[in-house]
């Protein structure tokens, strides 16, 4: 019997990359690849990159340098290591990656993961030619095309679900072209999967143990998938249909754009009980002037009116958002507008960053770049305000009994960790059999980033599901 081949995937970035990494593992499983815990144990290492990170490419190249050293040690011992680079940096840098780091065997863009088996075979052929001492014009194998047919038509269905919760990618790409963002260049234009394919995958996920499904897309609420009858389904329609799938107890979606928060979707928050009362809705800035410079295509008033309408239909809705401070031209008054907006809305959480130039984006060439020290001070002030709001939000739940979906064991023996409907982490004592199930928990104490709780009652409906 031959030993199974080992695969290690290092995933950077958003949940879409986590989903893609799982799908790559699914594609490679039939070739005999089992997951390894460390790159040093692997025969194939995939680095699934994210371009949003600051100095993203440089960090990828330094990781590839480390992998090259592992590869050289392996070769000295008569074995090999195949290195693949995937994700947005692969898409953006393409051939440059192989030029700068010749140890890389495969560069694969996000639209071509279903072709990994062919790319691996091609890489193995090239390696054999090189080992035979023959010359090749280039050793790496590249696929960064945006093919006309969708990768989703070729990827296998999901093979397993971690602890009751699953991601389901329904939309990719973006046509919005915010002036700070590389996504429209690395992920291409908006594409929505057909509704039937999404529902079929949801049923597979439920059969594999999912009770919570998070719908993913770079612009998920721009979803416009074709239905079997030729009509187009919005995200709201998809959510309503997904709620009818037996066994789906929780639905979430991310990441949304305020422009695509239409009336139907807002109404779904009040009408679909499985749709969790937590929404991540990036606003980036509270200043109309900066929102325009960012090409966000909405002002602060539209954002505030969306929040108001959402809370009218779902009063317990918690919100999180994204903020960029120090965008070119941001004055003290613009920043004050952002702080006032946060005050007005009240957030459960937020991701916040200092603006940093992304090569090729309009923002990187704008005049009036904000000095680093100013960005640092503004970010600290904004994060202090968000931390205060998060603490207050967590404290408001203390004493309540809420349903928690347990997802993993905690650090302490006997401890398990789960999520409330508002995506707060809860630590409680309980047996591992509760992982993957929704259980009533009495929240006993609130901390800045989590809550402590006591398991109160096992939800038998969730157990049956
Ligand atoms: S909406 Fe803007 S920030 Fe979001 S992916 Fe598209 S371009 Fe990037």
XYZ file of C-alpha atoms and ligand atoms in Angstrom:
473
model
C 0.000 0.000 0.000
C 1.342 3.464 -0.850
C 1.331 6.069 1.922
C -1.291 8.802 1.383
C 0.033 12.040 -0.008
C -0.173 14.934 2.414
C -1.584 18.367 1.687
C -1.091 21.518 3.744
C -3.062 24.659 2.913
C -2.099 27.964 4.502
C -5.111 30.287 4.264
C -4.902 34.048 4.558
C -7.711 36.577 4.421
C -11.457 36.354 4.406
C -14.043 33.596 4.769
C -14.167 33.284 0.984
C -10.578 32.095 1.082
C -11.459 29.630 3.865
C -14.260 28.301 1.650
C -11.921 28.113 -1.366
C -9.286 26.253 0.672
C -11.885 23.658 1.682
C -12.932 23.252 -1.967
C -9.274 22.815 -3.031
C -8.902 20.076 -0.411
C -12.087 18.473 -1.832
C -10.682 18.612 -5.390
C -7.420 16.997 -4.285
C -8.900 14.307 -2.031
C -9.681 11.914 -4.930
C -5.992 12.138 -5.903
C -5.118 10.639 -2.516
C -4.256 13.835 -0.636
C -5.025 13.863 3.091
C -4.612 17.032 5.156
C -1.368 17.579 7.066
C -1.042 19.783 10.167
C 2.253 21.424 9.191
C 3.945 22.329 5.916
C 6.957 20.253 6.960
C 4.818 17.076 6.820
C 3.283 17.854 3.414
C 3.995 16.706 -0.140
C 1.987 19.635 -1.506
C 1.722 23.051 0.118
C -0.860 25.519 -1.147
C -0.481 29.126 0.005
C -3.939 30.669 -0.428
C -3.160 34.368 -0.433
C -5.044 37.589 0.285
C -4.226 40.887 -1.374
C -6.020 43.012 1.205
C -3.240 42.601 3.740
C -0.656 45.353 3.934
C 2.515 44.457 2.014
C 0.650 41.294 0.999
C 2.986 40.297 -1.841
C 6.148 40.796 0.234
C 4.764 38.589 3.000
C 3.912 35.906 0.445
C 7.432 36.031 -1.003
C 9.016 35.642 2.408
C 6.788 32.628 3.142
C 7.724 31.164 -0.256
C 11.407 31.645 0.636
C 10.885 29.499 3.747
C 9.096 26.840 1.702
C 11.936 26.833 -0.831
C 14.324 25.904 2.009
C 12.047 22.998 2.992
C 11.959 21.919 -0.655
C 15.762 21.967 -0.937
C 16.119 19.893 2.255
C 13.586 17.419 0.870
C 15.384 17.115 -2.432
C 18.641 16.430 -0.605
C 16.800 13.564 1.121
C 15.470 12.222 -2.230
C 11.865 13.437 -1.805
C 10.013 16.380 -3.241
C 7.692 19.166 -2.175
C 5.282 20.775 -4.594
C 4.519 24.434 -3.891
C 1.363 26.118 -5.211
C 0.307 29.747 -4.780
C -3.426 30.462 -4.974
C -5.747 33.391 -4.206
C -5.668 37.075 -4.999
C -1.887 37.581 -4.910
C -1.557 34.691 -7.393
C -4.103 36.411 -9.627
C -2.481 39.838 -9.327
C 1.175 38.806 -9.658
C 0.859 35.789 -11.995
C 4.121 34.938 -13.737
C 6.075 37.359 -11.559
C 5.771 34.863 -8.689
C 7.602 32.115 -10.574
C 10.205 34.601 -11.763
C 10.912 35.832 -8.251
C 10.662 32.426 -6.580
C 11.516 29.615 -9.025
C 10.790 26.988 -6.341
C 7.070 27.636 -6.951
C 5.548 24.890 -9.113
C 1.998 26.194 -9.608
C 0.329 29.611 -9.639
C -3.450 29.278 -9.684
C -5.999 32.098 -9.686
C -9.286 31.917 -7.747
C -11.301 31.012 -10.856
C -9.231 27.933 -11.727
C -9.148 25.770 -8.579
C -11.056 22.983 -10.292
C -8.055 22.636 -12.630
C -5.626 21.829 -9.789
C -5.369 18.111 -10.688
C -4.342 18.973 -14.267
C -1.942 21.665 -13.059
C -0.344 19.181 -10.644
C 0.101 16.627 -13.447
C 1.666 19.287 -15.658
C 3.977 20.410 -12.844
C 5.050 16.778 -12.254
C 5.828 16.393 -15.981
C 7.955 19.527 -15.935
C 9.802 18.358 -12.830
C 10.561 15.021 -14.507
C 11.998 16.817 -17.548
C 14.140 19.020 -15.298
C 15.343 16.030 -13.259
C 16.408 14.389 -16.523
C 18.715 17.382 -16.981
C 16.808 18.916 -19.886
C 16.108 22.621 -20.167
C 12.662 24.192 -20.054
C 11.611 27.736 -20.908
C 9.936 27.991 -17.462
C 9.441 25.504 -14.667
C 6.231 26.848 -13.063
C 2.706 26.102 -14.275
C 0.289 29.012 -14.401
C -3.483 29.374 -14.606
C -4.839 32.815 -13.780
C -7.513 33.003 -16.483
C -11.081 34.091 -15.903
C -12.725 31.203 -17.786
C -16.140 31.628 -19.394
C -17.486 28.559 -17.582
C -17.722 28.710 -13.832
C -15.349 26.820 -11.558
C -18.436 25.939 -9.504
C -19.633 23.699 -12.362
C -16.491 21.597 -11.912
C -15.781 21.628 -8.191
C -16.979 18.611 -6.200
C -19.646 19.132 -3.547
C -18.582 19.830 0.039
C -17.209 16.747 1.808
C -17.534 17.634 5.460
C -18.834 20.263 7.832
C -16.993 21.614 10.834
C -19.139 21.641 13.949
C -22.539 22.382 12.450
C -21.516 25.534 10.630
C -20.664 25.813 6.938
C -19.763 28.471 4.407
C -21.469 28.465 1.038
C -20.033 30.688 -1.696
C -22.829 32.122 -3.866
C -21.243 35.116 -5.530
C -17.784 36.219 -6.568
C -16.174 39.344 -7.904
C -17.159 42.975 -7.754
C -18.134 45.747 -10.169
C -18.087 48.567 -7.626
C -14.449 49.714 -7.986
C -13.975 51.433 -4.662
C -10.822 53.469 -5.142
C -8.892 51.725 -2.333
C -9.675 48.111 -3.275
C -7.994 45.501 -5.470
C -10.864 42.990 -5.507
C -12.391 44.039 -8.868
C -8.953 43.490 -10.431
C -8.115 40.198 -8.711
C -11.542 38.523 -8.571
C -13.066 39.929 -11.767
C -16.585 41.168 -12.323
C -19.650 40.076 -10.379
C -20.800 36.530 -10.916
C -23.724 34.824 -9.142
C -24.137 31.056 -8.985
C -27.441 29.674 -10.256
C -30.024 29.403 -7.473
C -30.585 25.650 -7.953
C -26.862 24.930 -7.564
C -26.751 26.948 -4.339
C -29.772 25.142 -2.875
C -28.368 21.756 -3.929
C -25.106 22.554 -2.135
C -27.066 23.725 0.918
C -28.876 20.358 1.035
C -25.513 18.570 0.781
C -24.163 20.668 3.638
C -27.189 19.863 5.803
C -26.779 16.162 5.004
C -23.121 16.495 6.085
C -24.174 18.004 9.432
C -24.599 21.750 8.867
C -27.331 23.567 10.789
C -25.902 27.040 10.167
C -25.092 28.240 6.654
C -23.210 31.458 5.942
C -23.687 32.662 2.377
C -20.490 34.208 1.053
C -19.647 36.704 -1.643
C -17.358 39.679 -2.130
C -20.596 41.584 -2.758
C -23.021 39.004 -1.478
C -26.127 41.195 -1.494
C -25.567 42.009 -5.178
C -26.498 38.336 -5.738
C -28.661 37.856 -8.820
C -28.697 34.135 -9.563
C -30.570 32.558 -12.400
C -33.472 30.328 -11.344
C -34.663 27.215 -13.213
C -37.586 29.135 -14.753
C -35.201 31.712 -16.232
C -36.102 34.396 -13.695
C -33.484 36.060 -11.512
C -33.440 35.532 -7.771
C -32.214 38.248 -5.427
C -30.404 37.431 -2.194
C -33.672 37.972 -0.299
C -35.453 35.365 -2.430
C -32.555 32.948 -2.032
C -32.614 33.371 1.752
C -36.377 32.709 1.876
C -35.942 29.516 -0.156
C -32.933 28.427 1.882
C -34.993 28.825 5.048
C -37.369 26.186 3.612
C -34.563 23.594 3.431
C -35.222 21.213 6.292
C -32.506 21.325 8.920
C -31.312 24.887 8.255
C -31.565 26.534 11.673
C -29.359 29.583 11.096
C -28.601 31.693 8.036
C -26.005 34.462 7.757
C -24.532 36.325 4.814
C -21.391 38.375 4.287
C -20.012 40.746 2.934
C -22.621 43.296 1.945
C -22.552 46.700 0.297
C -24.991 49.392 1.485
C -26.013 50.141 -2.108
C -27.415 46.624 -2.502
C -29.411 46.600 0.756
C -32.778 46.715 -0.996
C -36.273 46.773 0.552
C -36.814 43.065 -0.055
C -33.616 42.133 1.773
C -34.382 44.480 4.661
C -37.862 42.919 4.907
C -36.328 39.413 4.998
C -34.583 40.360 8.259
C -38.000 40.766 9.846
C -39.680 37.835 8.122
C -37.213 34.923 8.117
C -36.640 33.594 11.656
C -33.531 31.641 10.629
C -31.833 34.827 9.407
C -29.637 35.726 12.364
C -29.946 39.196 13.914
C -26.391 40.200 13.044
C -25.258 42.018 9.933
C -21.797 43.031 8.780
C -22.345 46.129 6.664
C -19.145 47.994 5.754
C -19.435 51.782 5.595
C -15.696 52.661 5.591
C -16.208 56.349 6.485
C -18.853 58.661 7.929
C -17.869 61.603 5.731
C -19.772 62.200 2.487
C -16.687 63.826 0.976
C -14.513 60.781 1.706
C -17.226 58.311 0.688
C -17.325 60.053 -2.679
C -13.522 59.983 -3.012
C -13.698 56.264 -2.177
C -16.303 55.830 -4.950
C -18.616 54.101 -2.482
C -21.699 55.334 -4.389
C -23.624 56.147 -1.211
C -23.566 58.827 1.455
C -23.854 58.687 5.241
C -27.603 59.400 5.142
C -28.329 56.350 3.021
C -26.320 54.189 5.428
C -28.139 55.614 8.451
C -31.540 55.127 6.833
C -30.710 51.481 6.023
C -29.768 50.910 9.667
C -32.997 52.524 10.823
C -35.133 50.444 8.462
C -33.328 47.244 9.477
C -33.905 47.970 13.161
C -37.552 48.747 12.483
C -38.106 45.223 11.193
C -35.608 43.520 13.540
C -35.158 45.590 16.716
C -32.500 43.261 18.189
C -30.290 43.439 15.079
C -26.599 43.902 15.917
C -24.335 45.545 13.396
C -20.670 45.391 12.584
C -18.834 47.371 9.950
C -15.481 48.132 8.305
C -13.631 51.434 8.585
C -10.623 52.838 6.789
C -9.007 55.800 8.519
C -6.608 58.198 6.831
C -7.918 57.830 3.289
C -6.209 60.476 1.078
C -7.617 63.917 1.854
C -9.317 62.854 5.131
C -9.390 65.949 7.366
C -10.024 66.115 11.112
C -13.615 67.119 10.299
C -14.067 64.074 8.029
C -12.759 61.813 10.766
C -15.102 63.451 13.287
C -17.978 62.596 10.919
C -16.903 58.935 11.100
C -16.799 59.004 14.893
C -20.246 60.636 15.017
C -21.645 57.983 12.698
C -20.322 55.212 14.966
C -21.862 57.000 17.956
C -25.180 57.274 16.185
C -25.340 53.657 14.967
C -23.875 51.776 17.937
C -21.877 48.743 16.805
C -21.356 45.271 18.210
C -17.979 44.970 16.470
C -15.926 46.405 13.620
C -12.828 45.852 11.552
C -10.751 48.995 11.200
C -7.558 49.717 9.305
C -5.235 52.538 8.418
C -5.454 53.338 4.719
C -2.531 51.809 2.855
C -1.818 52.181 -0.822
C -2.633 49.221 -3.053
C -0.656 49.376 -6.300
C -2.890 49.841 -9.334
C -5.828 51.337 -7.407
C -6.861 54.998 -7.976
C -6.436 55.770 -4.255
C -2.718 54.987 -4.385
C -2.157 57.860 -6.861
C -4.338 60.415 -5.034
C -2.751 63.585 -3.631
C -3.032 64.507 0.076
C -1.923 61.176 1.492
C -2.417 61.389 5.267
C 0.743 61.223 7.436
C 1.287 57.908 9.218
C 1.242 59.463 12.699
C -2.176 61.030 12.034
C -3.552 57.701 10.794
C -2.197 55.950 13.890
C -3.828 58.451 16.258
C -7.177 58.302 14.432
C -7.178 54.510 14.363
C -6.487 54.352 18.109
C -9.384 56.763 18.834
C -11.766 54.843 16.581
C -10.800 51.460 18.007
C -11.257 52.748 21.563
C -14.803 53.834 20.696
C -15.605 50.496 19.033
C -14.159 48.574 22.000
C -16.385 50.580 24.347
C -19.455 49.810 22.203
C -18.539 46.093 21.956
C -18.172 45.875 25.731
C -21.530 47.588 26.224
C -23.176 45.275 23.697
C -21.798 42.154 25.392
C -22.815 43.485 28.807
C -26.382 44.048 27.554
C -26.718 40.288 26.988
C -25.423 39.183 30.404
C -28.152 37.489 32.445
C -30.109 36.392 29.348
C -30.581 32.789 28.199
C -29.804 32.538 24.500
C -29.307 29.755 21.930
C -25.619 29.049 21.315
C -24.199 26.985 18.456
C -21.180 25.238 19.940
C -18.291 25.005 17.485
C -15.103 23.850 19.197
C -13.463 22.713 22.421
C -12.054 25.481 24.604
C -8.528 25.754 25.970
C -9.510 24.317 29.353
C -10.529 20.648 29.591
C -14.325 20.422 29.748
C -14.787 23.846 28.143
C -16.617 24.392 24.844
C -16.922 27.528 22.711
C -19.875 28.633 20.604
C -21.642 31.595 19.044
C -24.791 33.467 19.995
C -27.207 34.624 17.258
C -25.287 37.961 17.431
C -21.987 36.209 16.668
C -20.572 36.724 20.157
C -18.208 34.025 21.413
C -19.473 32.138 24.446
C -17.316 29.959 26.722
C -19.126 27.370 28.819
C -18.483 24.062 30.538
C -20.078 21.204 28.661
C -19.450 17.822 27.068
C -17.904 17.629 23.572
C -21.122 15.980 22.299
C -22.710 19.448 22.327
C -20.296 20.644 19.616
C -22.220 21.145 16.384
C -25.513 21.672 18.218
C -27.617 24.641 19.304
C -28.034 24.705 23.056
C -29.678 27.198 25.411
C -27.047 28.925 27.510
C -27.489 31.337 30.392
C -24.968 34.133 29.929
C -23.324 34.750 33.292
C -20.593 37.309 32.593
C -19.563 39.666 29.800
C -15.936 40.284 28.819
C -14.626 42.710 26.176
C -14.503 40.055 23.425
C -16.629 37.188 24.710
C -19.198 36.004 27.224
C -19.165 33.278 29.849
C -22.206 31.042 30.165
C -23.784 27.977 31.732
C -25.477 25.367 29.592
C -29.141 25.611 30.533
C -31.111 23.378 28.240
C -30.371 21.197 25.218
C -32.474 22.268 22.237
C -33.977 18.955 21.120
C -35.207 20.403 17.825
C -31.641 21.294 16.906
C -30.537 17.859 18.112
C -33.084 16.222 15.811
C -31.862 18.381 12.934
S -17.516 46.868 -2.916
Fe -15.623 48.079 -2.907
S -14.495 47.295 -1.101
Fe -16.079 45.770 -1.600
S -15.039 44.290 -2.951
Fe -16.030 45.811 -4.281
S -14.454 47.338 -4.688
Fe -13.757 46.156 -2.912
